[in-house]
Amino acid sequence: MKLAVVGAGIVGLTTAAGFAELGHQVECCDVDAGKIGQLASGVVPYHEPKLETLVRRNAEAGRLRFGLDPEQSTSQAEVIFLAVGTPSGDNGHLQLASLWAAADKLGAWQGGRPRIVVIKSTVPVGTAERLEARLRGRLPPECDVRVASVPEFLREGTAVRDFFEPARIVIGAPDPETFERLELLHRRLPAPIVGTDRRSAELAKLAANAHLAVRLSFANEMAALAEQTGADYPAIAHILGLDERIGPHYLGAGLGFGGSCLPKDARALVRLADEAGAPQTLVAAALRANAMLPLRMARKLEAALSGPSRRKVALLGLTFKPGTDDMREAPSVRLAAVLLRRHPGIVLTAYDPSAGENAKRALPSAVRLCDSAESALRGADAAILVTEWPEFRSLRAEDFKSWMRRPILLDGRNALDAEALNAQGVVCIGIGRLPATPADFPTGSAANSLEWK
Ligand code: UGA
């Protein structure tokens, strides 16, 4: 089948390369000339495992082509995917300017079967219907167009795997013929295909991300309660996860959820729900709880260090999760801002294996970016592990003790072996756990008001 994808971000590019791999002829376009130039020479301009190999293989085989002009790229396509960004506006609504702009550039065609335009971008409920009306108003009457909603559930860092092994494929179609054509297109993917109406497909996407956000805030608040009551949150998460009604995923406590999707989509759902007269109070509370976590970590640091203002503190990991270079709504940015505001004079160093220029752009300029964990940790009075990159797990107690002025680690993701580190003289305090206890380290509630001497 001839396909076109408008938008070469992670979702659009993975969709384009994935369908090309399945044997379709795919044209992918984007307004960003720099990005298209890189893609045309086989370079994927962001960190996404396996995507570059997939793109190169299919471009070399002639099944995947790149362009800048949506009219040209979509002119032969039977199915056109719109995968453009829908960022949060000031009011929390998803902004649809790029979607309308992309739709307005689609060219006319000569009769034949109806063209299908698929919205992949995350959008407010009712957008597919609005888009169809807009296209029909603009295109000549012989251009029959159907707009469907096939929301994307892939995660950054595992996008390629998620494309080929999705948990489910949701097809919100306006009529049975459109559903059948899209079902045929997706049939080779090993997943249940759920056919539904367009509004349900659109809301299902927002609901999925909002559900994850609520679950994560539950995990983080439960971890805080465990900390205050002398219980161990990782043990609790394990116990909860063994209940098949609950399951083990998205119970990991940390510094909060970030990225370009969960916070944005949860905010959008709250706005949409308020306007629809069906408030989503749980989702709103999840967002508020999430926003508190950097402050909570700052207070932990204050408890572990007397007078952080004059101290050097290292941040390990900056991206919103490992396996990406994405700094959008990363907890590290809010944490750095909170620490700098509360402790003028604090020296913040930071290292991330992948964030590169994105970190420079996103973080306050006072943060000193380093090119290794060692250089960030050298002379530090404490370190906060913000993102659980695997390389931090290979740091040894000896490394922390020899590089840092004082080996105090606040492990914001429970990624390190606190007991082993502690046994070797490193103070490692996890999330939702009592501090590991070297002989001279207070335990229980005393730890909450600790002044490290
Ligand atoms: C999320 C959804 O998981 C995808 O299904 C969806 O397609 C995507 O948004 C989207 O709408 O495009 P992603 O933004 O890549 O994917 O992020 P996740 O892997 O879901 O992680 C979100 C945040 O939750 C991260 O900050 C992560 O560190 C945090 N998290 C995750 C935890 O704090 N604990 C956990 O146990 C799991």
mmCIF file of N, CA and C in Angstrom, residues 6-12 30-31 35 82-88 94-102 120-123 260 264 328:
data_model
loop_
_atom_site.group_PDB
_atom_site.id
_atom_site.type_symbol
_atom_site.label_atom_id
_atom_site.label_comp_id
_atom_site.label_asym_id
_atom_site.label_seq_id
_atom_site.Cartn_x
_atom_site.Cartn_y
_atom_site.Cartn_z
ATOM 1 N N VAL A 6 2.990 12.466 7.915
ATOM 2 C CA VAL A 6 3.350 13.876 8.076
ATOM 3 C C VAL A 6 3.835 14.057 9.516
ATOM 4 N N GLY A 7 5.096 14.458 9.666
ATOM 5 C CA GLY A 7 5.690 14.597 11.007
ATOM 6 C C GLY A 7 6.736 13.512 11.201
ATOM 7 N N ALA A 8 8.002 13.926 11.381
ATOM 8 C CA ALA A 8 9.084 12.948 11.526
ATOM 9 C C ALA A 8 9.669 12.973 12.936
ATOM 10 N N GLY A 9 8.808 13.164 13.927
ATOM 11 C CA GLY A 9 9.232 12.990 15.325
ATOM 12 C C GLY A 9 9.293 11.496 15.628
ATOM 13 N N ILE A 10 9.428 11.150 16.897
ATOM 14 C CA ILE A 10 9.586 9.722 17.218
ATOM 15 C C ILE A 10 8.369 8.922 16.749
ATOM 16 N N VAL A 11 7.174 9.443 16.976
ATOM 17 C CA VAL A 11 5.967 8.697 16.593
ATOM 18 C C VAL A 11 5.883 8.582 15.069
ATOM 19 N N GLY A 12 6.034 9.714 14.369
ATOM 20 C CA GLY A 12 5.894 9.697 12.914
ATOM 21 C C GLY A 12 6.961 8.845 12.246
ATOM 22 N N ASP A 30 8.327 16.408 6.794
ATOM 23 C CA ASP A 30 8.374 17.250 7.986
ATOM 24 C C ASP A 30 8.735 18.660 7.533
ATOM 25 N N VAL A 31 8.277 19.668 8.288
ATOM 26 C CA VAL A 31 8.603 21.055 7.904
ATOM 27 C C VAL A 31 10.046 21.418 8.258
ATOM 28 N N LYS A 35 16.088 18.410 9.874
ATOM 29 C CA LYS A 35 15.761 17.031 10.245
ATOM 30 C C LYS A 35 15.632 16.159 8.998
ATOM 31 N N LEU A 82 -1.157 11.547 10.205
ATOM 32 C CA LEU A 82 -0.716 12.838 10.739
ATOM 33 C C LEU A 82 -0.115 12.579 12.123
ATOM 34 N N ALA A 83 1.174 12.847 12.244
ATOM 35 C CA ALA A 83 1.869 12.575 13.510
ATOM 36 C C ALA A 83 2.654 13.822 13.915
ATOM 37 N N VAL A 84 1.973 14.948 13.920
ATOM 38 C CA VAL A 84 2.642 16.209 14.279
ATOM 39 C C VAL A 84 2.469 16.461 15.778
ATOM 40 N N GLY A 85 3.285 17.363 16.315
ATOM 41 C CA GLY A 85 3.239 17.647 17.751
ATOM 42 C C GLY A 85 1.952 18.383 18.150
ATOM 43 N N THR A 86 1.454 18.065 19.332
ATOM 44 C CA THR A 86 0.302 18.796 19.888
ATOM 45 C C THR A 86 0.683 19.237 21.304
ATOM 46 N N PRO A 87 1.557 20.253 21.396
ATOM 47 C CA PRO A 87 2.056 20.650 22.727
ATOM 48 C C PRO A 87 0.970 21.278 23.591
ATOM 49 N N SER A 88 1.264 21.384 24.884
ATOM 50 C CA SER A 88 0.346 22.044 25.834
ATOM 51 C C SER A 88 0.327 23.548 25.584
ATOM 52 N N LEU A 94 -4.438 20.965 24.469
ATOM 53 C CA LEU A 94 -3.477 20.573 23.432
ATOM 54 C C LEU A 94 -3.603 21.545 22.265
ATOM 55 N N GLN A 95 -2.488 22.030 21.792
ATOM 56 C CA GLN A 95 -2.525 22.991 20.680
ATOM 57 C C GLN A 95 -2.523 22.252 19.349
ATOM 58 N N LEU A 96 -3.473 22.610 18.511
ATOM 59 C CA LEU A 96 -3.672 21.856 17.273
ATOM 60 C C LEU A 96 -3.170 22.603 16.036
ATOM 61 N N ALA A 97 -2.421 23.681 16.242
ATOM 62 C CA ALA A 97 -2.003 24.503 15.099
ATOM 63 C C ALA A 97 -1.252 23.674 14.046
ATOM 64 N N SER A 98 -0.331 22.796 14.494
ATOM 65 C CA SER A 98 0.449 22.012 13.519
ATOM 66 C C SER A 98 -0.446 21.014 12.790
ATOM 67 N N LEU A 99 -1.448 20.500 13.501
ATOM 68 C CA LEU A 99 -2.355 19.539 12.861
ATOM 69 C C LEU A 99 -3.154 20.224 11.747
ATOM 70 N N TRP A 100 -3.713 21.409 12.057
ATOM 71 C CA TRP A 100 -4.489 22.124 11.033
ATOM 72 C C TRP A 100 -3.575 22.532 9.879
ATOM 73 N N ALA A 101 -2.354 22.971 10.226
ATOM 74 C CA ALA A 101 -1.437 23.408 9.159
ATOM 75 C C ALA A 101 -1.110 22.233 8.242
ATOM 76 N N ALA A 102 -0.874 21.059 8.833
ATOM 77 C CA ALA A 102 -0.561 19.875 8.010
ATOM 78 C C ALA A 102 -1.760 19.527 7.142
ATOM 79 N N LYS A 120 -2.605 10.311 14.292
ATOM 80 C CA LYS A 120 -1.753 9.590 15.254
ATOM 81 C C LYS A 120 -1.441 10.474 16.453
ATOM 82 N N SER A 121 -1.417 11.786 16.225
ATOM 83 C CA SER A 121 -1.105 12.733 17.300
ATOM 84 C C SER A 121 -2.166 12.592 18.398
ATOM 85 N N THR A 122 -1.769 12.915 19.628
ATOM 86 C CA THR A 122 -2.745 12.893 20.722
ATOM 87 C C THR A 122 -3.561 14.184 20.673
ATOM 88 N N VAL A 123 -4.885 14.036 20.614
ATOM 89 C CA VAL A 123 -5.746 15.208 20.361
ATOM 90 C C VAL A 123 -6.963 15.194 21.280
ATOM 91 N N SER A 260 7.264 14.148 27.266
ATOM 92 C CA SER A 260 6.429 15.008 26.429
ATOM 93 C C SER A 260 4.977 14.557 26.420
ATOM 94 N N LYS A 264 1.547 16.351 29.909
ATOM 95 C CA LYS A 264 0.774 17.153 28.939
ATOM 96 C C LYS A 264 -0.618 16.554 28.747
ATOM 97 N N ARG A 328 12.206 17.036 27.979
ATOM 98 C CA ARG A 328 10.927 17.736 28.148
ATOM 99 C C ARG A 328 10.265 17.336 29.469
#
